[in-house]
Amino acid sequence: MSGKRVLSVMMPAFNEERTVEIILAHVLDRPEVGEVIVVDDGSTDRTWEILQDVAAHDSRVRPFRQQVNQGKGAALRRAISELRMPFALVQDADLEYDPRDYPALLEPLIEGRADVVYGVRGFAGQTAFSFWFVLGNKCVTFVTNVLFDCYISDMETGYKVIRSDLWRRLGLSGIRFDIEPDITARALRLGYRIHEVPIHYYARGREEGKKLTWLDGVRAVGALARLRLSSDEALFGASIDREYHRLRQSQLARQHPLMPGNGAERGATAREASEEFARPPRG
């Protein structure tokens, strides 16, 4: 993986003039990054000016602008439509998530062991958390595990890394912070298992621009229930490509890092993902 630009970084941004240039510098310093798709979601500060300036100095930065603020989910869905690399990750425009975690997040995808990887925040060793923030996150994750019979540790994590052709097949409809349960529920409904790796996390407080509130947690639970009860056709359309998902999950099941021969196949995974991504999805 060293030296190979296989990763698209999708960065929704809303009024992040204080941090967006700093986080972009860290992202662009990573050798895995092939492009950074930044969607300015109707910012009223200098965010858009900063993005244009950074893009003028590094062609990997591709800025897009939504004139009116529509929410993180809408910005992310715009970014998905622009993907060019075989794997894609969500990176917030603040400084909570550390791009130095990219290699660990990419490893299961590069090895072909997973198509969906989440970075798990270590709440025990961080600062600036309120008791209710941590408890709310655990409650929403618990509801996810009960509704979808899975076992994940951090549903609301911002670091979600997914094979790009699967991003396009999720059919996301989340507009604001409901995008997190939307991504998780749809991946689980399609039969994918979520692989988790520990990450660094530097929480910011409300005074530093934290936008998530307890109401978003309530909305997340409602979204999870709706997504669990919806039919496949309602979520993915009548033309859902079941054969694609069946084949991918069969391939994932056979790819164990300790099985003979699998280590030699790791280098081909990114190339295969690129070839698959070039084919348009059927549903």
Tab-separated table of C-alpha atoms in Angstrom:
chain	number	residue	atom	x	y	z
A	1	MET	CA	0.000	0.000	0.000
A	2	SER	CA	2.956	2.317	0.620
A	3	GLY	CA	3.121	5.016	-2.041
A	4	LYS	CA	-0.141	3.958	-3.708
A	5	ARG	CA	-2.838	6.589	-3.948
A	6	VAL	CA	-5.960	4.482	-3.529
A	7	LEU	CA	-8.043	6.665	-1.206
A	8	SER	CA	-10.683	9.315	-1.856
A	9	VAL	CA	-11.235	11.569	1.151
A	10	MET	CA	-14.738	13.065	1.314
A	11	MET	CA	-14.897	16.184	3.468
A	12	PRO	CA	-18.187	17.991	4.156
A	13	ALA	CA	-17.463	21.487	5.498
A	14	PHE	CA	-19.681	24.136	7.028
A	15	ASN	CA	-18.146	27.285	8.543
A	16	GLU	CA	-14.807	25.636	9.313
A	17	GLU	CA	-12.454	28.500	8.423
A	18	ARG	CA	-10.537	28.001	11.672
A	19	THR	CA	-9.503	24.405	10.987
A	20	VAL	CA	-10.129	23.404	7.359
A	21	GLU	CA	-6.698	24.473	6.058
A	22	ILE	CA	-4.960	22.687	8.948
A	23	ILE	CA	-6.799	19.395	8.468
A	24	LEU	CA	-6.290	19.540	4.697
A	25	ALA	CA	-2.542	19.844	5.225
A	26	HIS	CA	-2.572	16.687	7.346
A	27	VAL	CA	-4.759	14.824	4.827
A	28	LEU	CA	-2.600	15.808	1.851
A	29	ASP	CA	0.494	14.681	3.736
A	30	ARG	CA	-0.763	11.084	3.578
A	31	PRO	CA	0.668	9.061	0.658
A	32	GLU	CA	-2.537	6.975	0.415
A	33	VAL	CA	-4.645	9.981	-0.606
A	34	GLY	CA	-5.420	10.245	-4.312
A	35	GLU	CA	-8.036	12.989	-4.044
A	36	VAL	CA	-9.854	15.124	-1.500
A	37	ILE	CA	-13.435	15.986	-2.410
A	38	VAL	CA	-14.430	18.930	-0.227
A	39	VAL	CA	-18.057	20.039	-0.303
A	40	ASP	CA	-18.617	23.493	1.181
A	41	ASP	CA	-22.160	23.198	2.495
A	42	GLY	CA	-23.275	26.811	2.286
A	43	SER	CA	-20.611	28.311	4.560
A	44	THR	CA	-20.971	31.980	5.446
A	45	ASP	CA	-17.351	32.468	6.572
A	46	ARG	CA	-14.080	32.169	4.602
A	47	THR	CA	-14.229	28.382	4.164
A	48	TRP	CA	-14.834	28.540	0.399
A	49	GLU	CA	-12.002	31.037	-0.175
A	50	ILE	CA	-9.594	28.821	1.746
A	51	LEU	CA	-10.631	25.744	-0.243
A	52	GLN	CA	-10.047	27.508	-3.543
A	53	ASP	CA	-6.602	28.631	-2.415
A	54	VAL	CA	-5.567	25.129	-1.288
A	55	ALA	CA	-6.919	23.596	-4.519
A	56	ALA	CA	-4.822	26.038	-6.546
A	57	HIS	CA	-1.687	24.591	-4.927
A	58	ASP	CA	-2.618	20.874	-4.928
A	59	SER	CA	-4.582	19.317	-7.772
A	60	ARG	CA	-5.764	16.484	-5.534
A	61	VAL	CA	-8.148	18.907	-3.815
A	62	ARG	CA	-11.473	19.129	-5.657
A	63	PRO	CA	-13.776	21.696	-4.008
A	64	PHE	CA	-17.523	21.858	-4.641
A	65	ARG	CA	-19.958	24.393	-3.278
A	66	GLN	CA	-23.601	24.160	-2.238
A	67	GLN	CA	-25.008	27.667	-2.107
A	68	VAL	CA	-27.454	26.850	0.690
A	69	ASN	CA	-26.667	24.782	3.771
A	70	GLN	CA	-28.313	21.372	3.289
A	71	GLY	CA	-26.603	19.267	5.949
A	72	LYS	CA	-23.724	16.812	6.271
A	73	GLY	CA	-25.646	14.001	4.593
A	74	ALA	CA	-26.443	16.061	1.509
A	75	ALA	CA	-22.804	17.168	1.237
A	76	LEU	CA	-21.593	13.583	1.577
A	77	ARG	CA	-23.985	12.329	-1.087
A	78	ARG	CA	-22.615	14.994	-3.447
A	79	ALA	CA	-19.073	13.827	-2.712
A	80	ILE	CA	-19.981	10.184	-3.410
A	81	SER	CA	-21.102	11.138	-6.912
A	82	GLU	CA	-17.586	12.477	-7.593
A	83	LEU	CA	-15.478	9.500	-6.381
A	84	ARG	CA	-12.504	8.419	-8.501
A	85	MET	CA	-10.396	6.221	-6.182
A	86	PRO	CA	-11.205	2.559	-5.267
A	87	PHE	CA	-11.709	3.290	-1.532
A	88	ALA	CA	-13.321	6.298	0.135
A	89	LEU	CA	-13.321	7.719	3.643
A	90	VAL	CA	-15.290	10.438	5.431
A	91	GLN	CA	-13.100	13.107	7.044
A	92	ASP	CA	-14.661	15.896	9.095
A	93	ALA	CA	-13.248	19.380	8.479
A	94	ASP	CA	-12.436	19.952	12.150
A	95	LEU	CA	-9.549	18.414	14.102
A	96	GLU	CA	-11.339	15.578	15.924
A	97	TYR	CA	-10.084	12.793	13.635
A	98	ASP	CA	-6.426	12.095	12.832
A	99	PRO	CA	-5.397	11.252	9.222
A	100	ARG	CA	-2.422	9.317	10.599
A	101	ASP	CA	-4.970	6.534	11.194
A	102	TYR	CA	-5.532	6.038	7.440
A	103	PRO	CA	-3.129	3.056	7.077
A	104	ALA	CA	-4.851	1.104	9.874
A	105	LEU	CA	-8.279	1.900	8.450
A	106	LEU	CA	-7.280	0.879	4.925
A	107	GLU	CA	-5.499	-2.356	5.821
A	108	PRO	CA	-8.615	-4.619	5.988
A	109	LEU	CA	-9.815	-3.233	2.631
A	110	ILE	CA	-6.431	-3.572	0.951
A	111	GLU	CA	-6.181	-7.171	2.193
A	112	GLY	CA	-9.662	-7.905	0.876
A	113	ARG	CA	-10.975	-8.854	4.325
A	114	ALA	CA	-13.658	-6.157	4.515
A	115	ASP	CA	-15.580	-3.711	2.374
A	116	VAL	CA	-16.740	-1.602	5.342
A	117	VAL	CA	-14.359	-0.384	8.068
A	118	TYR	CA	-15.188	1.854	11.042
A	119	GLY	CA	-12.723	3.683	13.246
A	120	VAL	CA	-13.662	3.161	16.902
A	121	ARG	CA	-13.141	6.097	19.251
A	122	GLY	CA	-11.528	5.267	22.594
A	123	PHE	CA	-13.770	7.165	25.000
A	124	ALA	CA	-11.782	5.986	28.024
A	125	GLY	CA	-8.599	7.859	27.085
A	126	GLN	CA	-9.792	11.161	25.644
A	127	THR	CA	-10.715	14.620	26.937
A	128	ALA	CA	-13.580	17.121	26.632
A	129	PHE	CA	-16.373	14.534	26.799
A	130	SER	CA	-19.565	15.051	28.702
A	131	PHE	CA	-21.128	12.075	30.420
A	132	TRP	CA	-24.308	12.478	28.354
A	133	PHE	CA	-22.413	12.592	25.060
A	134	VAL	CA	-20.721	9.255	25.748
A	135	LEU	CA	-23.892	7.669	27.141
A	136	GLY	CA	-25.922	8.867	24.164
A	137	ASN	CA	-23.400	7.393	21.741
A	138	LYS	CA	-23.478	4.053	23.558
A	139	CYS	CA	-27.297	4.028	23.572
A	140	VAL	CA	-27.546	4.668	19.822
A	141	THR	CA	-24.938	1.972	19.157
A	142	PHE	CA	-26.842	-0.453	21.425
A	143	VAL	CA	-30.052	0.160	19.455
A	144	THR	CA	-28.149	-0.543	16.235
A	145	ASN	CA	-26.874	-3.863	17.581
A	146	VAL	CA	-30.342	-4.932	18.766
A	147	LEU	CA	-32.177	-3.965	15.575
A	148	PHE	CA	-29.657	-5.429	13.144
A	149	ASP	CA	-28.277	-8.344	15.188
A	150	CYS	CA	-24.701	-7.098	14.884
A	151	TYR	CA	-21.974	-6.194	17.357
A	152	ILE	CA	-20.265	-2.878	16.695
A	153	SER	CA	-18.768	-0.473	19.202
A	154	ASP	CA	-19.269	2.993	17.700
A	155	MET	CA	-22.035	3.494	15.161
A	156	GLU	CA	-21.734	7.299	15.143
A	157	THR	CA	-18.011	7.390	14.402
A	158	GLY	CA	-17.047	9.864	11.710
A	159	TYR	CA	-14.376	7.562	10.279
A	160	LYS	CA	-16.249	5.249	7.920
A	161	VAL	CA	-14.146	3.760	5.113
A	162	ILE	CA	-15.953	1.830	2.393
A	163	ARG	CA	-15.131	0.387	-1.000
A	164	SER	CA	-16.135	3.099	-3.476
A	165	ASP	CA	-18.402	0.972	-5.637
A	166	LEU	CA	-20.307	0.020	-2.471
A	167	TRP	CA	-20.655	3.698	-1.483
A	168	ARG	CA	-22.430	4.213	-4.806
A	169	ARG	CA	-24.736	1.230	-4.227
A	170	LEU	CA	-25.926	2.215	-0.746
A	171	GLY	CA	-28.573	4.586	-2.117
A	172	LEU	CA	-28.137	6.983	0.799
A	173	SER	CA	-30.964	9.389	1.603
A	174	GLY	CA	-29.750	10.982	4.872
A	175	ILE	CA	-29.631	14.771	4.767
A	176	ARG	CA	-28.083	15.936	8.035
A	177	PHE	CA	-26.591	13.927	10.899
A	178	ASP	CA	-29.016	11.091	10.112
A	179	ILE	CA	-26.442	10.112	7.493
A	180	GLU	CA	-24.529	8.039	10.093
A	181	PRO	CA	-27.374	5.573	10.834
A	182	ASP	CA	-28.271	5.671	7.135
A	183	ILE	CA	-24.820	4.393	6.130
A	184	THR	CA	-24.682	1.759	8.866
A	185	ALA	CA	-28.202	0.397	8.421
A	186	ARG	CA	-27.918	0.093	4.655
A	187	ALA	CA	-24.553	-1.690	4.792
A	188	LEU	CA	-25.938	-4.136	7.364
A	189	ARG	CA	-29.169	-4.640	5.421
A	190	LEU	CA	-27.097	-5.618	2.383
A	191	GLY	CA	-25.344	-8.288	4.452
A	192	TYR	CA	-21.938	-6.666	4.985
A	193	ARG	CA	-20.108	-7.071	8.266
A	194	ILE	CA	-18.477	-3.969	9.702
A	195	HIS	CA	-14.795	-4.324	10.589
A	196	GLU	CA	-13.632	-2.049	13.415
A	197	VAL	CA	-10.180	-0.666	14.201
A	198	PRO	CA	-9.172	1.662	17.066
A	199	ILE	CA	-8.395	5.285	16.165
A	200	HIS	CA	-7.239	8.495	17.811
A	201	TYR	CA	-9.948	10.983	18.696
A	202	TYR	CA	-9.636	14.538	19.975
A	203	ALA	CA	-13.098	15.706	20.973
A	204	ARG	CA	-14.022	19.368	20.673
A	205	GLY	CA	-16.562	21.175	22.813
A	206	ARG	CA	-19.568	23.296	21.899
A	207	GLU	CA	-17.489	26.467	22.153
A	208	GLU	CA	-15.104	25.042	19.526
A	209	GLY	CA	-17.890	24.477	17.017
A	210	LYS	CA	-19.349	21.079	17.958
A	211	LYS	CA	-22.697	20.859	16.130
A	212	LEU	CA	-24.123	17.499	17.265
A	213	THR	CA	-26.877	17.700	19.941
A	214	TRP	CA	-28.988	15.234	21.921
A	215	LEU	CA	-31.807	15.739	19.406
A	216	ASP	CA	-29.591	14.200	16.732
A	217	GLY	CA	-29.330	11.087	18.909
A	218	VAL	CA	-33.125	10.850	19.112
A	219	ARG	CA	-33.393	11.295	15.356
A	220	ALA	CA	-30.737	8.599	14.854
A	221	VAL	CA	-32.815	6.065	16.802
A	222	GLY	CA	-35.877	6.937	14.728
A	223	ALA	CA	-33.873	6.586	11.509
A	224	LEU	CA	-32.538	3.193	12.585
A	225	ALA	CA	-36.053	1.891	13.286
A	226	ARG	CA	-37.344	3.175	9.949
A	227	LEU	CA	-34.429	1.675	8.033
A	228	ARG	CA	-34.857	-1.677	9.782
A	229	LEU	CA	-38.554	-1.870	8.894
A	230	SER	CA	-38.261	-0.645	5.287
A	231	SER	CA	-38.280	-3.131	2.434
A	232	ASP	CA	-35.192	-3.734	0.302
A	233	GLU	CA	-36.976	-2.193	-2.660
A	234	ALA	CA	-37.757	0.959	-0.675
A	235	LEU	CA	-34.107	1.314	0.367
A	236	PHE	CA	-32.244	0.236	-2.754
A	237	GLY	CA	-34.777	0.313	-5.570
A	238	ALA	CA	-36.285	-2.461	-7.655
A	239	SER	CA	-33.051	-2.901	-9.623
A	240	ILE	CA	-30.907	-3.820	-6.606
A	241	ASP	CA	-27.869	-5.767	-7.835
A	242	ARG	CA	-28.156	-8.790	-5.536
A	243	GLU	CA	-25.634	-10.799	-7.535
A	244	TYR	CA	-22.949	-8.158	-6.972
A	245	HIS	CA	-23.453	-8.229	-3.199
A	246	ARG	CA	-23.622	-12.029	-3.089
A	247	LEU	CA	-20.357	-12.288	-5.017
A	248	ARG	CA	-18.574	-9.656	-2.894
A	249	GLN	CA	-19.589	-11.325	0.367
A	250	SER	CA	-18.476	-14.706	-0.949
A	251	GLN	CA	-15.081	-13.236	-1.807
A	252	LEU	CA	-14.784	-11.586	1.610
A	253	ALA	CA	-15.623	-14.848	3.374
A	254	ARG	CA	-12.747	-16.633	1.621
A	255	GLN	CA	-10.144	-13.944	2.358
A	256	HIS	CA	-8.464	-14.781	5.657
A	257	PRO	CA	-5.005	-13.269	6.320
A	258	LEU	CA	-3.666	-16.526	7.771
A	259	MET	CA	-4.782	-18.730	4.875
A	260	PRO	CA	-1.964	-19.824	2.511
A	261	GLY	CA	-1.661	-17.587	-0.529
A	262	ASN	CA	-3.800	-14.740	0.717
A	263	GLY	CA	-0.836	-12.563	1.647
A	264	ALA	CA	0.386	-12.658	-1.942
A	265	GLU	CA	-3.002	-11.524	-3.182
A	266	ARG	CA	-3.118	-8.315	-1.134
A	267	GLY	CA	-1.385	-6.232	-3.762
A	268	ALA	CA	-4.068	-7.089	-6.313
A	269	THR	CA	-6.974	-5.939	-4.156
A	270	ALA	CA	-6.696	-2.222	-4.932
A	271	ARG	CA	-6.378	-2.971	-8.663
A	272	GLU	CA	-9.462	-5.211	-8.597
A	273	ALA	CA	-11.395	-2.555	-6.714
A	274	SER	CA	-10.423	0.017	-9.335
A	275	GLU	CA	-11.629	-2.243	-12.145
A	276	GLU	CA	-14.911	-2.946	-10.353
A	277	PHE	CA	-15.414	0.752	-9.589
A	278	ALA	CA	-15.113	1.550	-13.288
A	279	ARG	CA	-18.212	-0.547	-14.001
A	280	PRO	CA	-21.516	1.322	-13.443
A	281	PRO	CA	-23.753	-0.149	-10.699
A	282	ARG	CA	-27.033	-1.791	-11.642
A	283	GLY	CA	-28.725	-0.884	-8.379
